Amino acid sequence: MNSALSTLLAAGLVAFDLVAGSASADEVQVAVAANFTAPMQKIAADFEKDTGHKALLSFGATGSFYVQIRNGAPFDILLAADAETPSRLEKEGLGVSGSRFTYAIGKLVLWSAKPGFVDGKGDVLNKGDFRHVAIANPKLAPYGAAAMEALTRLGLLTALQPKFVQGESIAQTYQFIATGNAELGFVALSQVLNKEGKLVSGSAWVVPASLYMPIRQDAVILTHGKDKAAAAALMKYLKGDKARAVIKAYGYGFY
């Protein structure tokens, strides 16, 4: 075989591999709890590089996603901020039985955009030297429910309720604090850490886990994504070491 023919055959094989790879690549529509925005953006980028599949991400409150899915929203996967919503979807026939698993354990933090405003023990809550405290809607956002539980156990709920500024999601709650509309508030630890696991700005108190029920965040494949290779691939990827390293860096725990 002459060298010219060998070169053409080799080029053809490379082209075939590229076409085959692109043909097998797919897109997956993912509804992501707002607290998981930063880590999921990193994971999705790595996922596309490593598998060729593309994850199209939508971020919001878990409760709002539940309503959208019930009304036919074409999501393939839900990464919830709780365990109850994926379980409910599974029971209602909207989630694929056996696909659900816990991808992270969330942590609650009291945060202020002001350096030195929140002390390391959360005593700022007792002093009450602020006009507004931001909290996510506890009916829609599990982190809001966790904040209410923590304040109840601290005996501060009644005193602080008149100062509440309520966000519809944990992302909106973060914005209230970041813009100064609330001097402090309760958000997910992942929202205030960078990829190295360090506080990005302001001051914070990580709320002791003993003050609220564990925030178990479950993922589930939805019926719309039942037969999608990309959906199965992403669920597998989330369980891998590379994704778990990202999740851990943003302050989440695991079972």
Short mmCIF file of C-alpha atoms in Angstrom, two decimals:
data_model
loop_
_atom_site.label_atom_id
_atom_site.label_comp_id
_atom_site.label_asym_id
_atom_site.label_seq_id
_atom_site.Cartn_x
_atom_site.Cartn_y
_atom_site.Cartn_z
CA MET A 1 0.00 0.00 0.00
CA ASN A 2 1.51 3.36 -0.97
CA SER A 3 1.92 6.17 1.51
CA ALA A 4 -0.71 8.42 -0.11
CA LEU A 5 -3.37 5.70 0.16
CA SER A 6 -2.37 5.01 3.77
CA THR A 7 -2.74 8.69 4.61
CA LEU A 8 -6.20 8.85 3.03
CA LEU A 9 -7.35 5.74 4.89
CA ALA A 10 -6.03 7.09 8.19
CA ALA A 11 -7.79 10.41 7.62
CA GLY A 12 -10.98 8.54 6.81
CA LEU A 13 -10.80 6.56 10.04
CA VAL A 14 -10.30 9.75 12.06
CA ALA A 15 -13.26 11.39 10.30
CA PHE A 16 -15.38 8.30 10.98
CA ASP A 17 -14.46 8.38 14.67
CA LEU A 18 -15.43 12.06 14.90
CA VAL A 19 -18.79 11.46 13.18
CA ALA A 20 -19.50 8.44 15.38
CA GLY A 21 -18.61 10.40 18.50
CA SER A 22 -20.84 13.33 17.61
CA ALA A 23 -23.67 10.99 16.67
CA SER A 24 -23.55 9.34 20.09
CA ALA A 25 -23.36 12.66 21.95
CA ASP A 26 -26.64 13.96 23.31
CA GLU A 27 -28.15 16.80 25.34
CA VAL A 28 -29.81 16.47 28.73
CA GLN A 29 -32.15 19.05 30.26
CA VAL A 30 -31.39 19.41 33.96
CA ALA A 31 -33.44 21.24 36.60
CA VAL A 32 -30.96 22.23 39.32
CA ALA A 33 -31.70 23.52 42.82
CA ALA A 34 -30.39 27.09 43.02
CA ASN A 35 -27.99 26.32 45.88
CA PHE A 36 -26.10 23.94 43.57
CA THR A 37 -25.50 26.52 40.80
CA ALA A 38 -21.74 27.01 41.05
CA PRO A 39 -20.70 23.37 41.49
CA MET A 40 -23.10 22.18 38.78
CA GLN A 41 -21.75 24.71 36.28
CA LYS A 42 -18.26 23.31 36.86
CA ILE A 43 -19.46 19.70 36.75
CA ALA A 44 -21.44 20.30 33.53
CA ALA A 45 -18.36 21.76 31.83
CA ASP A 46 -16.25 18.76 32.91
CA PHE A 47 -19.02 16.37 31.88
CA GLU A 48 -19.12 17.79 28.35
CA LYS A 49 -15.33 17.59 28.00
CA ASP A 50 -15.16 14.05 29.31
CA THR A 51 -18.21 12.49 27.62
CA GLY A 52 -19.24 14.75 24.72
CA HIS A 53 -22.75 15.01 26.19
CA LYS A 54 -24.05 18.50 26.94
CA ALA A 55 -26.00 19.32 30.10
CA LEU A 56 -28.43 22.22 29.62
CA LEU A 57 -29.00 23.69 33.08
CA SER A 58 -31.96 25.55 34.58
CA PHE A 59 -31.67 26.87 38.13
CA GLY A 60 -34.46 27.59 40.59
CA ALA A 61 -36.37 26.59 43.70
CA THR A 62 -37.10 22.89 44.14
CA GLY A 63 -40.77 23.56 44.90
CA SER A 64 -41.16 25.58 41.71
CA PHE A 65 -39.52 22.84 39.65
CA TYR A 66 -41.93 20.30 41.14
CA VAL A 67 -44.89 22.35 39.89
CA GLN A 68 -43.31 22.78 36.45
CA ILE A 69 -42.60 19.05 36.13
CA ARG A 70 -46.17 18.21 37.17
CA ASN A 71 -47.31 20.58 34.41
CA GLY A 72 -45.22 18.87 31.74
CA ALA A 73 -41.93 20.79 31.72
CA PRO A 74 -39.51 18.74 29.56
CA PHE A 75 -36.74 18.20 32.11
CA ASP A 76 -34.79 14.95 31.98
CA ILE A 77 -33.21 15.13 35.45
CA LEU A 78 -34.01 16.93 38.68
CA LEU A 79 -31.22 17.78 41.12
CA ALA A 80 -33.33 18.78 44.09
CA ALA A 81 -32.45 20.56 47.33
CA ASP A 82 -34.29 17.88 49.29
CA ALA A 83 -35.06 14.17 49.26
CA GLU A 84 -38.84 14.48 49.49
CA THR A 85 -39.50 16.04 46.08
CA PRO A 86 -37.68 13.38 43.99
CA SER A 87 -39.34 10.67 46.10
CA ARG A 88 -42.76 12.20 45.49
CA LEU A 89 -42.13 12.43 41.74
CA GLU A 90 -41.09 8.78 41.72
CA LYS A 91 -44.31 7.76 43.52
CA GLU A 92 -46.39 9.85 41.12
CA GLY A 93 -44.87 8.13 38.11
CA LEU A 94 -42.95 11.20 36.98
CA GLY A 95 -39.57 9.90 38.12
CA VAL A 96 -37.81 6.73 37.00
CA SER A 97 -38.01 4.13 39.76
CA GLY A 98 -34.61 3.13 41.10
CA SER A 99 -32.74 6.10 39.62
CA ARG A 100 -32.86 8.30 42.72
CA PHE A 101 -29.77 8.83 44.87
CA THR A 102 -28.32 11.41 47.28
CA TYR A 103 -25.70 13.50 45.49
CA ALA A 104 -24.90 15.89 48.36
CA ILE A 105 -25.71 16.88 51.94
CA GLY A 106 -26.28 20.63 52.12
CA LYS A 107 -25.04 22.98 54.83
CA LEU A 108 -26.77 26.13 56.04
CA VAL A 109 -24.83 29.34 56.68
CA LEU A 110 -25.68 32.76 58.11
CA TRP A 111 -23.95 35.24 55.81
CA SER A 112 -23.46 38.96 55.46
CA ALA A 113 -21.79 40.81 52.60
CA LYS A 114 -20.18 43.00 55.26
CA PRO A 115 -16.80 41.81 56.60
CA GLY A 116 -16.89 41.31 60.37
CA PHE A 117 -20.66 41.68 60.66
CA VAL A 118 -21.43 38.02 61.38
CA ASP A 119 -19.37 36.55 64.21
CA GLY A 120 -18.09 32.99 64.40
CA LYS A 121 -20.81 31.89 66.85
CA GLY A 122 -23.85 33.57 65.33
CA ASP A 123 -24.31 35.86 68.34
CA VAL A 124 -25.29 38.65 65.95
CA LEU A 125 -28.75 37.06 65.85
CA ASN A 126 -29.21 37.60 69.58
CA LYS A 127 -28.09 41.22 69.43
CA GLY A 128 -30.60 42.00 66.69
CA ASP A 129 -28.57 44.99 65.51
CA PHE A 130 -29.98 44.86 61.99
CA ARG A 131 -33.17 45.78 60.17
CA HIS A 132 -33.57 42.83 57.83
CA VAL A 133 -32.65 39.16 57.74
CA ALA A 134 -33.14 37.32 54.45
CA ILE A 135 -34.61 33.83 54.31
CA ALA A 136 -35.82 31.69 51.41
CA ASN A 137 -39.51 30.78 51.20
CA PRO A 138 -39.68 27.67 53.43
CA LYS A 139 -42.58 26.27 51.35
CA LEU A 140 -40.47 26.24 48.19
CA ALA A 141 -36.84 26.11 49.31
CA PRO A 142 -35.52 23.44 51.71
CA TYR A 143 -32.80 25.83 52.91
CA GLY A 144 -35.54 28.24 53.97
CA ALA A 145 -37.23 25.44 55.93
CA ALA A 146 -33.88 24.60 57.54
CA ALA A 147 -33.38 28.24 58.54
CA MET A 148 -36.83 28.36 60.16
CA GLU A 149 -36.04 25.15 62.06
CA ALA A 150 -32.69 26.51 63.26
CA LEU A 151 -34.23 29.79 64.46
CA THR A 152 -36.97 27.85 66.27
CA ARG A 153 -34.39 25.71 68.09
CA LEU A 154 -32.42 28.83 68.98
CA GLY A 155 -35.59 30.39 70.41
CA LEU A 156 -35.29 33.38 68.06
CA LEU A 157 -38.04 32.80 65.50
CA THR A 158 -40.73 34.98 67.10
CA ALA A 159 -38.33 37.86 67.72
CA LEU A 160 -36.82 37.86 64.23
CA GLN A 161 -39.88 37.14 62.07
CA PRO A 162 -40.84 40.84 61.75
CA LYS A 163 -37.41 41.43 60.17
CA PHE A 164 -37.72 38.70 57.53
CA VAL A 165 -37.17 39.49 53.86
CA GLN A 166 -38.29 36.41 51.96
CA GLY A 167 -36.80 35.22 48.69
CA GLU A 168 -38.67 32.89 46.36
CA SER A 169 -35.49 30.85 45.96
CA ILE A 170 -32.15 30.59 47.72
CA ALA A 171 -30.63 32.47 44.74
CA GLN A 172 -32.93 35.45 45.27
CA THR A 173 -32.24 35.30 49.01
CA TYR A 174 -28.52 35.51 48.28
CA GLN A 175 -29.13 38.56 46.08
CA PHE A 176 -30.99 40.35 48.87
CA ILE A 177 -27.91 40.00 51.08
CA ALA A 178 -25.30 40.65 48.39
CA THR A 179 -26.97 43.91 47.37
CA GLY A 180 -27.40 45.11 50.96
CA ASN A 181 -31.20 44.98 50.96
CA ALA A 182 -30.76 42.70 53.96
CA GLU A 183 -27.77 43.05 56.26
CA LEU A 184 -27.56 39.28 56.68
CA GLY A 185 -29.47 36.11 55.94
CA PHE A 186 -29.50 32.35 55.62
CA VAL A 187 -28.17 30.78 52.43
CA ALA A 188 -26.40 27.61 51.34
CA LEU A 189 -22.73 27.37 52.27
CA SER A 190 -21.93 26.57 48.64
CA GLN A 191 -23.14 30.01 47.57
CA VAL A 192 -20.49 31.86 49.57
CA LEU A 193 -17.49 29.61 48.88
CA ASN A 194 -15.18 29.57 45.87
CA LYS A 195 -13.94 26.40 44.18
CA GLU A 196 -11.07 26.24 46.69
CA GLY A 197 -13.58 26.11 49.53
CA LYS A 198 -12.80 29.60 50.88
CA LEU A 199 -15.26 32.36 51.77
CA VAL A 200 -15.59 34.64 48.75
CA SER A 201 -16.51 37.79 50.65
CA GLY A 202 -18.18 39.18 53.77
CA SER A 203 -18.54 37.25 57.00
CA ALA A 204 -20.29 34.02 57.90
CA TRP A 205 -21.32 31.53 60.57
CA VAL A 206 -21.83 27.93 59.52
CA VAL A 207 -25.01 26.92 61.34
CA PRO A 208 -24.41 23.74 63.41
CA ALA A 209 -25.99 20.72 61.76
CA SER A 210 -27.61 19.83 65.08
CA LEU A 211 -29.98 22.79 64.67
CA TYR A 212 -31.79 21.46 61.58
CA MET A 213 -32.64 18.21 59.88
CA PRO A 214 -29.99 17.07 57.36
CA ILE A 215 -30.49 18.72 53.97
CA ARG A 216 -30.28 15.57 51.87
CA GLN A 217 -30.21 16.57 48.21
CA ASP A 218 -31.43 13.85 45.86
CA ALA A 219 -31.23 13.46 42.09
CA VAL A 220 -33.73 11.56 39.99
CA ILE A 221 -34.15 10.80 36.29
CA LEU A 222 -37.55 12.04 35.15
CA THR A 223 -39.77 10.10 32.77
CA HIS A 224 -38.92 12.55 29.96
CA GLY A 225 -35.28 11.44 30.21
CA LYS A 226 -35.93 7.74 30.75
CA ASP A 227 -34.34 6.52 27.52
CA LYS A 228 -31.71 9.24 27.11
CA ALA A 229 -28.11 8.06 27.16
CA ALA A 230 -26.97 11.51 28.30
CA ALA A 231 -29.26 11.39 31.34
CA ALA A 232 -27.89 8.04 32.45
CA ALA A 233 -24.35 9.25 31.77
CA LEU A 234 -24.79 12.40 33.88
CA MET A 235 -26.21 10.46 36.84
CA LYS A 236 -23.21 8.13 36.67
CA TYR A 237 -20.84 11.10 36.36
CA LEU A 238 -22.26 12.74 39.49
CA LYS A 239 -21.26 9.63 41.46
CA GLY A 240 -17.68 9.72 40.17
CA ASP A 241 -14.61 11.00 41.97
CA LYS A 242 -14.17 14.06 39.75
CA ALA A 243 -17.68 15.40 40.39
CA ARG A 244 -17.56 14.51 44.09
CA ALA A 245 -14.32 16.48 44.48
CA VAL A 246 -16.10 19.57 43.10
CA ILE A 247 -19.12 19.00 45.33
CA LYS A 248 -16.91 18.64 48.42
CA ALA A 249 -14.93 21.80 47.57
CA TYR A 250 -18.16 23.82 47.67
CA GLY A 251 -18.85 22.75 51.25
CA TYR A 252 -21.25 19.86 50.77
CA GLY A 253 -21.06 16.61 52.69
CA PHE A 254 -21.80 13.01 51.77
CA TYR A 255 -23.30 9.98 53.49
#
